[in-house]
mmCIF file of C-alpha atoms and ligand atoms in Angstrom:
data_model
loop_
_atom_site.group_PDB
_atom_site.id
_atom_site.type_symbol
_atom_site.label_atom_id
_atom_site.label_comp_id
_atom_site.label_asym_id
_atom_site.label_seq_id
_atom_site.Cartn_x
_atom_site.Cartn_y
_atom_site.Cartn_z
ATOM 1 C CA MET A 1 -14.105 -17.276 52.841
ATOM 2 C CA GLN A 2 -12.489 -20.707 51.196
ATOM 3 C CA PRO A 3 -15.398 -22.308 50.601
ATOM 4 C CA ILE A 4 -17.110 -19.172 49.075
ATOM 5 C CA ASN A 5 -13.992 -19.688 46.707
ATOM 6 C CA SER A 6 -13.874 -23.148 44.887
ATOM 7 C CA LYS A 7 -18.007 -21.964 45.277
ATOM 8 C CA ILE A 8 -16.977 -19.854 42.176
ATOM 9 C CA VAL A 9 -14.174 -21.805 40.918
ATOM 10 C CA THR A 10 -16.343 -24.495 39.852
ATOM 11 C CA VAL A 11 -19.120 -22.447 38.730
ATOM 12 C CA ILE A 12 -16.721 -20.918 36.365
ATOM 13 C CA LEU A 13 -15.093 -24.416 34.973
ATOM 14 C CA VAL A 14 -18.820 -25.823 34.252
ATOM 15 C CA LEU A 15 -19.803 -22.600 32.817
ATOM 16 C CA ILE A 16 -16.850 -23.134 31.077
ATOM 17 C CA LEU A 17 -17.667 -26.630 29.748
ATOM 18 C CA LEU A 18 -20.598 -25.813 28.986
ATOM 19 C CA MET A 19 -19.942 -22.905 26.610
ATOM 20 C CA VAL A 20 -18.002 -26.033 25.266
ATOM 21 C CA LEU A 21 -19.923 -28.506 24.735
ATOM 22 C CA LEU A 22 -22.752 -25.177 23.011
ATOM 23 C CA TYR A 23 -19.575 -24.318 20.871
ATOM 24 C CA CYS A 24 -19.011 -28.322 19.033
ATOM 25 C CA TYR A 25 -23.433 -28.433 19.633
ATOM 26 C CA ILE A 26 -23.126 -25.303 17.032
ATOM 27 C CA ASN A 27 -20.782 -26.382 15.291
ATOM 28 C CA GLN A 28 -21.938 -29.926 14.367
ATOM 29 C CA PRO A 29 -21.693 -29.741 9.995
ATOM 30 C CA TYR A 30 -24.287 -30.972 8.745
ATOM 31 C CA ARG A 31 -26.382 -29.458 11.468
ATOM 32 C CA PHE A 32 -27.404 -25.550 10.814
ATOM 33 C CA SER A 33 -27.780 -27.158 6.599
ATOM 34 C CA ILE A 34 -30.055 -29.656 7.922
ATOM 35 C CA ILE A 35 -32.438 -27.179 10.323
ATOM 36 C CA SER A 36 -31.926 -23.826 8.008
ATOM 37 C CA ALA A 37 -33.862 -25.643 5.744
ATOM 38 C CA PRO A 38 -36.510 -25.432 4.925
ATOM 39 C CA LEU A 39 -38.618 -27.760 3.218
ATOM 40 C CA SER A 40 -39.334 -25.420 -0.279
ATOM 41 C CA GLU A 41 -35.288 -25.276 -0.323
ATOM 42 C CA LEU A 42 -34.415 -29.086 -0.342
ATOM 43 C CA ASN A 43 -36.960 -29.707 -3.095
ATOM 44 C CA GLU A 44 -34.976 -26.755 -4.858
ATOM 45 C CA ILE A 45 -31.551 -28.121 -4.527
ATOM 46 C CA THR A 46 -33.118 -31.272 -6.395
ATOM 47 C CA LYS A 47 -35.051 -29.470 -8.682
ATOM 48 C CA THR A 48 -31.213 -27.791 -9.158
ATOM 49 C CA ASN A 49 -30.085 -30.344 -9.843
ATOM 50 C CA ARG A 50 -31.887 -31.660 -12.145
ATOM 51 C CA SER A 51 -32.338 -27.971 -14.373
ATOM 52 C CA PRO A 52 -30.687 -28.287 -17.861
ATOM 53 C CA SER A 53 -27.100 -25.761 -17.697
ATOM 54 C CA SER A 54 -26.711 -27.021 -14.998
ATOM 55 C CA GLU A 55 -26.972 -31.088 -15.838
ATOM 56 C CA GLN A 56 -25.332 -30.169 -18.660
ATOM 57 C CA LYS A 57 -21.758 -28.449 -17.500
ATOM 58 C CA ALA A 58 -21.440 -30.663 -14.633
ATOM 59 C CA ILE A 59 -22.115 -34.238 -17.135
ATOM 60 C CA THR A 60 -21.149 -33.308 -21.608
ATOM 61 C CA PRO A 61 -20.238 -37.426 -22.256
ATOM 62 C CA ASN A 62 -16.707 -35.217 -24.197
ATOM 63 C CA ASN A 63 -15.677 -33.190 -21.710
ATOM 64 C CA ARG A 64 -16.142 -35.225 -18.644
ATOM 65 C CA SER A 65 -13.216 -36.354 -17.061
ATOM 66 C CA ASP A 66 -13.199 -39.351 -15.903
ATOM 67 C CA PRO A 67 -15.827 -41.365 -17.333
ATOM 68 C CA THR A 68 -16.507 -44.329 -15.158
ATOM 69 C CA HIS A 69 -17.121 -42.206 -12.390
ATOM 70 C CA ILE A 70 -20.566 -41.577 -12.322
ATOM 71 C CA VAL A 71 -22.414 -39.673 -9.126
ATOM 72 C CA THR A 72 -26.586 -39.344 -9.931
ATOM 73 C CA HIS A 73 -28.974 -37.786 -7.818
ATOM 74 C CA GLU A 74 -31.458 -40.027 -8.631
ATOM 75 C CA PHE A 75 -32.025 -41.693 -4.954
ATOM 76 C CA HIS A 76 -33.624 -38.479 -3.113
ATOM 77 C CA LEU A 77 -37.471 -39.742 -3.389
ATOM 78 C CA VAL A 78 -40.203 -36.488 -2.164
ATOM 79 C CA ALA A 79 -43.835 -38.161 -1.830
ATOM 80 C CA PRO A 80 -46.308 -35.766 -2.221
ATOM 81 C CA ASP A 81 -48.283 -35.695 1.939
ATOM 82 C CA HIS A 82 -50.895 -37.642 2.223
ATOM 83 C CA LEU A 83 -50.534 -39.681 -0.143
ATOM 84 C CA GLN A 84 -53.492 -42.637 0.663
ATOM 85 C CA TYR A 85 -52.561 -46.261 -0.311
ATOM 86 C CA GLN A 86 -52.081 -49.782 1.181
ATOM 87 C CA GLN A 87 -49.620 -49.986 4.594
ATOM 88 C CA PRO A 88 -46.424 -51.433 2.975
ATOM 89 C CA SER A 89 -45.525 -54.450 4.543
ATOM 90 C CA ILE A 90 -41.438 -56.202 5.330
ATOM 91 C CA VAL A 91 -42.420 -59.364 5.996
ATOM 92 C CA PHE A 92 -45.671 -60.407 3.783
ATOM 93 C CA GLY A 93 -45.359 -60.581 -0.417
ATOM 94 C CA ARG A 94 -44.365 -62.271 -3.088
ATOM 95 C CA THR A 95 -42.138 -64.840 -1.834
ATOM 96 C CA ASP A 96 -42.574 -67.147 -5.596
ATOM 97 C CA VAL A 97 -39.912 -64.729 -6.406
ATOM 98 C CA VAL A 98 -37.005 -62.928 -5.510
ATOM 99 C CA MET A 99 -36.719 -59.260 -5.881
ATOM 100 C CA VAL A 100 -33.796 -58.722 -4.556
ATOM 101 C CA THR A 101 -30.864 -59.034 -6.498
ATOM 102 C CA PRO A 102 -26.978 -60.305 -4.398
ATOM 103 C CA TRP A 103 -25.355 -56.673 -4.832
ATOM 104 C CA LEU A 104 -29.099 -55.637 -3.404
ATOM 105 C CA ALA A 105 -30.298 -53.641 -6.669
ATOM 106 C CA PRO A 106 -34.158 -54.462 -6.381
ATOM 107 C CA VAL A 107 -35.663 -56.694 -9.004
ATOM 108 C CA VAL A 108 -39.601 -55.755 -10.674
ATOM 109 C CA TRP A 109 -41.933 -57.935 -10.232
ATOM 110 C CA GLU A 110 -45.630 -57.313 -10.724
ATOM 111 C CA GLY A 111 -47.084 -56.988 -7.131
ATOM 112 C CA THR A 112 -44.084 -55.521 -5.723
ATOM 113 C CA PHE A 113 -44.157 -51.612 -5.888
ATOM 114 C CA ASN A 114 -47.331 -49.584 -5.836
ATOM 115 C CA PRO A 115 -47.889 -47.864 -8.699
ATOM 116 C CA ASN A 116 -48.974 -44.585 -7.844
ATOM 117 C CA LEU A 117 -47.058 -44.534 -5.510
ATOM 118 C CA LEU A 118 -44.013 -44.387 -7.867
ATOM 119 C CA ASP A 119 -46.204 -42.194 -10.386
ATOM 120 C CA SER A 120 -46.917 -39.408 -8.072
ATOM 121 C CA ILE A 121 -42.478 -39.354 -6.028
ATOM 122 C CA TYR A 122 -41.634 -38.388 -10.470
ATOM 123 C CA LYS A 123 -44.467 -37.112 -10.771
ATOM 124 C CA LEU A 124 -42.729 -34.562 -9.078
ATOM 125 C CA LYS A 125 -39.427 -34.517 -10.273
ATOM 126 C CA ASN A 126 -41.118 -33.580 -14.117
ATOM 127 C CA ILE A 127 -38.838 -36.315 -15.246
ATOM 128 C CA ARG A 128 -38.615 -36.576 -19.518
ATOM 129 C CA ILE A 129 -38.141 -40.105 -20.848
ATOM 130 C CA ALA A 130 -36.215 -41.085 -23.954
ATOM 131 C CA ALA A 131 -37.087 -43.775 -26.213
ATOM 132 C CA THR A 132 -35.025 -45.282 -28.890
ATOM 133 C CA VAL A 133 -35.786 -47.799 -31.431
ATOM 134 C CA PHE A 134 -34.721 -48.959 -35.384
ATOM 135 C CA ALA A 135 -36.209 -49.933 -38.095
ATOM 136 C CA VAL A 136 -33.828 -50.192 -40.763
ATOM 137 C CA GLY A 137 -35.562 -51.926 -44.043
ATOM 138 C CA LYS A 138 -38.374 -54.206 -44.222
ATOM 139 C CA TYR A 139 -38.035 -53.869 -39.750
ATOM 140 C CA THR A 140 -40.120 -50.400 -40.281
ATOM 141 C CA ILE A 141 -43.719 -53.038 -40.215
ATOM 142 C CA PHE A 142 -43.269 -53.298 -36.660
ATOM 143 C CA LEU A 143 -43.452 -49.386 -35.771
ATOM 144 C CA LYS A 144 -47.398 -48.645 -36.066
ATOM 145 C CA ASN A 145 -47.764 -51.762 -33.662
ATOM 146 C CA PHE A 146 -44.631 -50.610 -31.946
ATOM 147 C CA LEU A 147 -45.649 -46.892 -31.247
ATOM 148 C CA GLU A 148 -49.384 -47.609 -31.279
ATOM 149 C CA THR A 149 -49.282 -49.813 -28.386
ATOM 150 C CA ALA A 150 -46.304 -47.817 -26.788
ATOM 151 C CA GLU A 151 -48.842 -44.842 -26.949
ATOM 152 C CA GLN A 152 -50.967 -47.051 -24.262
ATOM 153 C CA HIS A 153 -48.233 -48.286 -21.697
ATOM 154 C CA PHE A 154 -44.811 -47.254 -21.571
ATOM 155 C CA PHE A 155 -44.910 -43.763 -19.668
ATOM 156 C CA VAL A 156 -48.439 -43.224 -19.791
ATOM 157 C CA GLY A 157 -49.111 -39.164 -18.729
ATOM 158 C CA PHE A 158 -45.347 -38.278 -18.444
ATOM 159 C CA GLN A 159 -43.027 -36.620 -21.247
ATOM 160 C CA VAL A 160 -41.798 -39.445 -23.844
ATOM 161 C CA HIS A 161 -40.341 -38.372 -27.301
ATOM 162 C CA VAL A 162 -39.540 -41.402 -28.953
ATOM 163 C CA TYR A 163 -36.425 -41.606 -31.414
ATOM 164 C CA VAL A 164 -37.274 -43.520 -34.060
ATOM 165 C CA PHE A 165 -33.632 -44.444 -36.749
ATOM 166 C CA THR A 166 -34.666 -45.487 -40.364
ATOM 167 C CA ASP A 167 -33.492 -45.925 -43.942
ATOM 168 C CA ARG A 168 -37.428 -45.621 -44.807
ATOM 169 C CA PRO A 169 -38.383 -42.134 -43.604
ATOM 170 C CA LEU A 170 -40.958 -42.078 -45.408
ATOM 171 C CA ASP A 171 -42.249 -45.650 -44.145
ATOM 172 C CA VAL A 172 -42.896 -43.711 -40.720
ATOM 173 C CA PRO A 173 -46.651 -44.592 -39.684
ATOM 174 C CA GLN A 174 -48.170 -41.227 -38.448
ATOM 175 C CA VAL A 175 -49.507 -42.591 -34.872
ATOM 176 C CA LYS A 176 -51.160 -39.506 -32.830
ATOM 177 C CA MET A 177 -49.360 -39.340 -29.934
ATOM 178 C CA SER A 178 -50.717 -37.816 -26.874
ATOM 179 C CA ALA A 179 -49.372 -33.949 -24.817
ATOM 180 C CA GLY A 180 -45.999 -35.057 -23.689
ATOM 181 C CA ARG A 181 -45.323 -36.930 -26.357
ATOM 182 C CA GLN A 182 -43.314 -36.851 -29.292
ATOM 183 C CA LEU A 183 -41.245 -38.734 -32.093
ATOM 184 C CA THR A 184 -38.628 -37.046 -34.288
ATOM 185 C CA VAL A 185 -37.186 -39.445 -36.714
ATOM 186 C CA ARG A 186 -32.798 -39.896 -37.603
ATOM 187 C CA SER A 187 -32.641 -41.542 -41.141
ATOM 188 C CA VAL A 188 -29.559 -43.751 -40.519
ATOM 189 C CA PRO A 189 -27.907 -45.603 -43.438
ATOM 190 C CA ASN A 190 -28.676 -49.570 -44.182
ATOM 191 C CA SER A 191 -26.825 -52.640 -44.845
ATOM 192 C CA GLN A 192 -26.728 -55.825 -46.138
ATOM 193 C CA ARG A 193 -26.263 -57.669 -42.722
ATOM 194 C CA TRP A 194 -28.913 -57.971 -40.187
ATOM 195 C CA GLN A 195 -25.506 -58.134 -37.380
ATOM 196 C CA GLU A 196 -24.568 -55.076 -38.077
ATOM 197 C CA ILE A 197 -27.927 -53.104 -38.539
ATOM 198 C CA SER A 198 -28.467 -54.464 -34.427
ATOM 199 C CA ALA A 199 -24.300 -53.754 -33.354
ATOM 200 C CA ARG A 200 -24.761 -50.499 -35.059
ATOM 201 C CA ARG A 201 -27.195 -49.361 -32.644
ATOM 202 C CA MET A 202 -25.096 -48.615 -30.132
ATOM 203 C CA GLU A 203 -22.964 -46.393 -31.701
ATOM 204 C CA LEU A 204 -26.899 -44.609 -32.805
ATOM 205 C CA ILE A 205 -27.360 -44.277 -29.174
ATOM 206 C CA GLN A 206 -24.403 -43.091 -28.009
ATOM 207 C CA LYS A 207 -23.639 -39.974 -30.765
ATOM 208 C CA LEU A 208 -27.483 -39.157 -29.423
ATOM 209 C CA ILE A 209 -27.142 -39.121 -26.307
ATOM 210 C CA GLU A 210 -23.619 -36.594 -27.009
ATOM 211 C CA ASP A 211 -25.881 -34.388 -29.105
ATOM 212 C CA ASN A 212 -26.801 -32.753 -26.001
ATOM 213 C CA LEU A 213 -30.279 -35.220 -26.009
ATOM 214 C CA HIS A 214 -29.135 -33.113 -21.978
ATOM 215 C CA SER A 215 -31.164 -30.573 -22.833
ATOM 216 C CA TYR A 216 -34.713 -33.037 -23.717
ATOM 217 C CA ALA A 217 -34.281 -36.179 -21.465
ATOM 218 C CA ASP A 218 -33.011 -37.381 -17.930
ATOM 219 C CA TYR A 219 -33.831 -40.949 -19.007
ATOM 220 C CA ILE A 220 -33.780 -43.711 -21.373
ATOM 221 C CA PHE A 221 -34.559 -46.716 -22.547
ATOM 222 C CA CYS A 222 -33.047 -48.692 -26.036
ATOM 223 C CA LEU A 223 -35.792 -51.033 -27.683
ATOM 224 C CA ASP A 224 -35.719 -54.348 -29.910
ATOM 225 C CA VAL A 225 -38.994 -52.903 -32.559
ATOM 226 C CA ASP A 226 -40.506 -55.800 -33.565
ATOM 227 C CA SER A 227 -41.897 -55.540 -30.486
ATOM 228 C CA GLN A 228 -45.119 -54.551 -28.070
ATOM 229 C CA PHE A 229 -46.489 -53.355 -25.700
ATOM 230 C CA HIS A 230 -49.484 -55.311 -23.091
ATOM 231 C CA GLY A 231 -49.838 -53.694 -19.952
ATOM 232 C CA ARG A 232 -47.898 -50.630 -17.577
ATOM 233 C CA TRP A 233 -44.544 -49.962 -18.329
ATOM 234 C CA GLY A 234 -43.462 -47.189 -16.699
ATOM 235 C CA THR A 235 -41.497 -45.550 -12.883
ATOM 236 C CA GLU A 236 -41.180 -48.199 -11.474
ATOM 237 C CA SER A 237 -38.446 -49.169 -14.383
ATOM 238 C CA LEU A 238 -36.095 -46.046 -13.721
ATOM 239 C CA GLY A 239 -32.922 -46.139 -12.373
ATOM 240 C CA GLY A 240 -28.731 -45.975 -12.459
ATOM 241 C CA LEU A 241 -28.633 -48.901 -14.845
ATOM 242 C CA VAL A 242 -31.421 -50.905 -16.507
ATOM 243 C CA GLY A 243 -30.948 -53.765 -17.805
ATOM 244 C CA VAL A 244 -33.871 -56.697 -18.547
ATOM 245 C CA ILE A 245 -33.363 -59.779 -17.384
ATOM 246 C CA HIS A 246 -33.628 -62.671 -21.153
ATOM 247 C CA PRO A 247 -36.735 -64.470 -20.977
ATOM 248 C CA GLY A 248 -35.408 -67.706 -22.297
ATOM 249 C CA TYR A 249 -32.642 -68.626 -20.400
ATOM 250 C CA TYR A 250 -33.679 -66.454 -16.915
ATOM 251 C CA ARG A 251 -34.826 -70.488 -15.269
ATOM 252 C CA ASP A 252 -30.962 -72.739 -16.320
ATOM 253 C CA ASP A 253 -27.681 -71.852 -14.699
ATOM 254 C CA ARG A 254 -25.358 -70.228 -15.786
ATOM 255 C CA SER A 255 -23.406 -72.472 -18.408
ATOM 256 C CA ARG A 256 -26.350 -72.575 -20.832
ATOM 257 C CA PHE A 257 -26.087 -68.169 -20.953
ATOM 258 C CA PRO A 258 -25.033 -67.560 -24.333
ATOM 259 C CA TYR A 259 -22.312 -65.329 -23.439
ATOM 260 C CA GLU A 260 -19.628 -65.288 -25.523
ATOM 261 C CA ARG A 261 -17.158 -68.169 -24.654
ATOM 262 C CA ARG A 262 -14.056 -67.758 -27.054
ATOM 263 C CA PRO A 263 -11.789 -65.163 -24.639
ATOM 264 C CA GLU A 264 -9.886 -63.175 -27.271
ATOM 265 C CA SER A 265 -13.034 -61.058 -27.799
ATOM 266 C CA ARG A 266 -13.990 -58.091 -25.326
ATOM 267 C CA ALA A 267 -16.866 -59.255 -24.704
ATOM 268 C CA TYR A 268 -15.845 -63.013 -23.049
ATOM 269 C CA VAL A 269 -17.539 -64.234 -19.897
ATOM 270 C CA ALA A 270 -15.501 -67.449 -17.949
ATOM 271 C CA PRO A 271 -17.041 -70.511 -17.309
ATOM 272 C CA GLY A 272 -18.939 -70.185 -13.776
ATOM 273 C CA GLU A 273 -18.960 -66.446 -14.662
ATOM 274 C CA GLY A 274 -21.489 -64.200 -14.890
ATOM 275 C CA ASP A 275 -25.224 -63.347 -12.788
ATOM 276 C CA PHE A 276 -28.332 -62.835 -15.436
ATOM 277 C CA TYR A 277 -28.037 -63.355 -18.763
ATOM 278 C CA TYR A 278 -29.858 -59.913 -20.243
ATOM 279 C CA CYS A 279 -31.339 -58.856 -23.001
ATOM 280 C CA GLY A 280 -30.372 -56.863 -25.898
ATOM 281 C CA GLY A 281 -33.499 -55.919 -26.757
ATOM 282 C CA ALA A 282 -34.481 -53.381 -23.793
ATOM 283 C CA PHE A 283 -31.929 -51.167 -21.611
ATOM 284 C CA GLY A 284 -32.528 -47.989 -20.249
ATOM 285 C CA GLY A 285 -31.063 -45.714 -17.553
ATOM 286 C CA THR A 286 -29.994 -42.758 -16.897
ATOM 287 C CA LEU A 287 -28.058 -40.708 -20.076
ATOM 288 C CA GLU A 288 -25.149 -41.359 -17.842
ATOM 289 C CA GLU A 289 -24.514 -44.649 -17.810
ATOM 290 C CA VAL A 290 -26.604 -45.235 -21.324
ATOM 291 C CA HIS A 291 -24.345 -43.645 -22.402
ATOM 292 C CA LEU A 292 -20.879 -45.088 -20.753
ATOM 293 C CA LEU A 293 -22.818 -48.362 -22.380
ATOM 294 C CA THR A 294 -23.131 -48.157 -25.141
ATOM 295 C CA LYS A 295 -19.597 -46.466 -25.588
ATOM 296 C CA THR A 296 -17.672 -49.092 -24.062
ATOM 297 C CA CYS A 297 -20.748 -52.213 -25.882
ATOM 298 C CA HIS A 298 -19.324 -49.319 -29.452
ATOM 299 C CA THR A 299 -15.823 -49.780 -29.038
ATOM 300 C CA ASN A 300 -15.446 -52.908 -27.101
ATOM 301 C CA PHE A 301 -17.490 -54.378 -30.826
ATOM 302 C CA ILE A 302 -14.766 -51.523 -33.260
ATOM 303 C CA ASP A 303 -11.928 -53.187 -31.191
ATOM 304 C CA ASP A 304 -12.609 -56.866 -31.646
ATOM 305 C CA ALA A 305 -13.840 -56.567 -34.858
ATOM 306 C CA LYS A 306 -10.314 -55.158 -36.031
ATOM 307 C CA GLU A 307 -9.026 -58.210 -35.317
ATOM 308 C CA GLY A 308 -11.300 -60.490 -37.112
ATOM 309 C CA ILE A 309 -13.731 -61.044 -34.264
ATOM 310 C CA GLU A 310 -17.841 -60.510 -33.784
ATOM 311 C CA ALA A 311 -19.150 -62.056 -31.017
ATOM 312 C CA ALA A 312 -22.592 -64.566 -30.497
ATOM 313 C CA TRP A 313 -24.715 -62.358 -30.345
ATOM 314 C CA GLN A 314 -22.757 -59.326 -31.322
ATOM 315 C CA GLU A 315 -23.935 -55.926 -29.386
ATOM 316 C CA GLU A 316 -26.051 -58.193 -26.513
ATOM 317 C CA SER A 317 -22.767 -59.965 -25.579
ATOM 318 C CA HIS A 318 -21.124 -56.809 -25.515
ATOM 319 C CA LEU A 319 -24.141 -55.679 -23.069
ATOM 320 C CA ASN A 320 -23.541 -58.751 -20.967
ATOM 321 C CA ARG A 321 -19.998 -58.228 -20.754
ATOM 322 C CA TYR A 322 -20.546 -54.661 -19.373
ATOM 323 C CA MET A 323 -23.384 -55.909 -16.856
ATOM 324 C CA TRP A 324 -21.008 -58.379 -15.370
ATOM 325 C CA ILE A 325 -18.681 -55.690 -14.426
ATOM 326 C CA ASN A 326 -21.105 -52.479 -13.794
ATOM 327 C CA LYS A 327 -24.154 -53.955 -11.869
ATOM 328 C CA PRO A 328 -27.516 -52.228 -13.129
ATOM 329 C CA SER A 329 -28.861 -50.655 -10.497
ATOM 330 C CA LYS A 330 -32.284 -51.673 -11.445
ATOM 331 C CA VAL A 331 -33.116 -55.544 -13.123
ATOM 332 C CA LEU A 332 -36.003 -55.704 -14.605
ATOM 333 C CA SER A 333 -37.952 -59.051 -14.241
ATOM 334 C CA PRO A 334 -39.090 -61.050 -17.901
ATOM 335 C CA GLU A 335 -42.209 -59.244 -17.992
ATOM 336 C CA TYR A 336 -40.943 -57.002 -18.598
ATOM 337 C CA LEU A 337 -39.149 -58.564 -22.480
ATOM 338 C CA TRP A 338 -42.097 -61.711 -23.017
ATOM 339 C CA GLN A 339 -41.716 -64.059 -26.839
ATOM 340 C CA ASP A 340 -45.054 -64.290 -28.231
ATOM 341 C CA PHE A 341 -44.584 -67.263 -29.281
ATOM 342 C CA LYS A 342 -43.523 -69.163 -24.752
ATOM 343 C CA PRO A 343 -46.103 -69.942 -22.695
ATOM 344 C CA ARG A 344 -46.543 -67.189 -19.692
ATOM 345 C CA ASN A 345 -45.184 -68.704 -17.096
ATOM 346 C CA PRO A 346 -46.905 -68.272 -13.686
ATOM 347 C CA GLU A 347 -44.519 -66.549 -12.020
ATOM 348 C CA VAL A 348 -44.833 -63.839 -14.416
ATOM 349 C CA HIS A 349 -47.947 -63.085 -13.383
ATOM 350 C CA LEU A 350 -48.088 -59.966 -16.944
ATOM 351 C CA VAL A 351 -45.980 -59.171 -19.975
ATOM 352 C CA ARG A 352 -45.539 -55.915 -20.414
ATOM 353 C CA PHE A 353 -43.394 -56.195 -23.364
ATOM 354 C CA SER A 354 -42.418 -58.799 -25.953
ATOM 355 C CA GLY A 355 -41.079 -59.726 -28.190
ATOM 356 C CA VAL A 356 -43.597 -60.881 -31.637
ATOM 357 C CA ILE A 357 -43.443 -63.533 -33.698
ATOM 358 C CA LYS A 358 -41.860 -63.489 -36.912
ATOM 359 C CA ASN A 359 -39.914 -64.815 -40.313
ATOM 360 C CA TYR A 360 -36.967 -63.771 -40.009
ATOM 361 C CA ALA A 361 -36.376 -64.654 -43.329
ATOM 362 C CA ALA A 362 -38.096 -62.378 -45.074
ATOM 363 C CA ILE A 363 -37.289 -59.563 -42.923
ATOM 364 C CA ARG A 364 -33.604 -59.609 -42.971
ATOM 365 C CA PRO A 365 -31.426 -58.761 -45.567
ATOM 366 C CA ASN A 366 -28.957 -62.295 -44.327
ATOM 367 C CA VAL A 367 -29.695 -65.030 -43.107
HETATM 368 N N1 UDP B 401 -33.551 -54.219 -37.350
HETATM 369 C C1 UDP B 401 -33.585 -53.741 -37.835
HETATM 370 N N2 UDP B 401 -33.864 -54.161 -39.244
HETATM 371 C C2 UDP B 401 -32.961 -54.603 -39.241
HETATM 372 C C3 UDP B 401 -32.260 -56.290 -38.617
HETATM 373 C C4 UDP B 401 -33.040 -55.170 -36.859
HETATM 374 O O1 UDP B 401 -33.991 -52.594 -37.784
HETATM 375 O O2 UDP B 401 -32.685 -55.362 -40.312
HETATM 376 C C5 UDP B 401 -33.065 -53.208 -35.343
HETATM 377 C C6 UDP B 401 -34.655 -53.609 -35.190
HETATM 378 O O3 UDP B 401 -34.577 -52.548 -34.030
HETATM 379 C C7 UDP B 401 -34.784 -54.451 -34.205
HETATM 380 C C8 UDP B 401 -33.414 -54.910 -34.434
HETATM 381 O O4 UDP B 401 -32.406 -54.500 -34.845
HETATM 382 O O5 UDP B 401 -35.566 -55.087 -33.101
HETATM 383 C C9 UDP B 401 -32.538 -56.667 -33.727
HETATM 384 O O6 UDP B 401 -33.330 -57.377 -34.286
HETATM 385 P P1 UDP B 401 -34.153 -58.387 -33.804
HETATM 386 O O7 UDP B 401 -35.170 -57.911 -33.439
HETATM 387 O O8 UDP B 401 -34.585 -59.219 -36.167
HETATM 388 O O9 UDP B 401 -32.952 -59.531 -32.531
HETATM 389 P P2 UDP B 401 -33.344 -60.322 -32.447
HETATM 390 O O10 UDP B 401 -35.138 -60.130 -31.270
HETATM 391 O O11 UDP B 401 -34.554 -61.824 -33.249
HETATM 392 O O12 UDP B 401 -32.436 -61.597 -31.381
HETATM 393 MN MN1 MN B 402 -36.160 -58.402 -32.344
#
């Protein structure tokens, strides 16, 4: 009898052990959520996060309890099955430029991304892009070229809503826009100082986002009007906070960057600090990120003014200070804002957007 009893005890112990193991396995917190949710449902989750009503509730800027903590869902990238494209490599590619920042944000250069793949991914997300452009005073002369070339190159095939801010609404040209693209004109007062016109953009973009833009757009880009598109500017530029590297300084030592150097200013960047010199003429990202950027830069600009100080390059200086602390999640190479007067450097394979040559004395209200 003795050996049979010990066998039964062993079997019972093994059974208990198996049941404990089974119990632990079943109760892994992530197991059922993944296995029981079919792919279609995962897609639904992504869509639901982005639906205007839920987004509005979650991120209405005025009601934010913690404005410095932004959670986005942009990293869930779903590609259509069976899409054919060139095999990617991690050992072959461009070697003449740096494609990632020290905080691991991509730096976008021609030849580093697949436009068709990216468009396919973002088509599924049904994204909407807002673009702001200011044309105050004589700067309305730049609108026609800006808007016409945007039709040819800026997020072609996507929903785009251009917001033109001007004091001369009657001078906004009629430009034929493709299906899914529209233009809204917003009236703004003129000013006797170009510095003020340029800097006030931050406040007006902040207000635009607060005026319920969440119902109409997912991403926003803020662009100078004295510029034109020459090549694709599309889904490769999307990110949380997107900065564009200024074409004038990217080969220079940081000591030569025209940051605000007076410690009294809120735009101050100390010697030996700063990553890149970013453009004030092009930046963007999600509505939440751009709202925080414009609000911060505007507030700092006003608080500086109260103390009688204006940063060296107005809102561009504040933006550079902001991006030193708040690192952009995507950095666009100078392909995304070149200057027409500047010969193309060899690493710039394609100029996508550039500032046109202008006669400052003829178009600005002051010198
Ligand atoms: N701007 C404007 N009217 C002015 C001055 C500036 O509408 O009288 C706007 C316009 O959108 C312009 C931007 O502010 O593109 C920045 O100014 P600007 O292009 O003259 O600066 P730059 O690119 O030469 O530094
Ligand atoms: Mn400009």
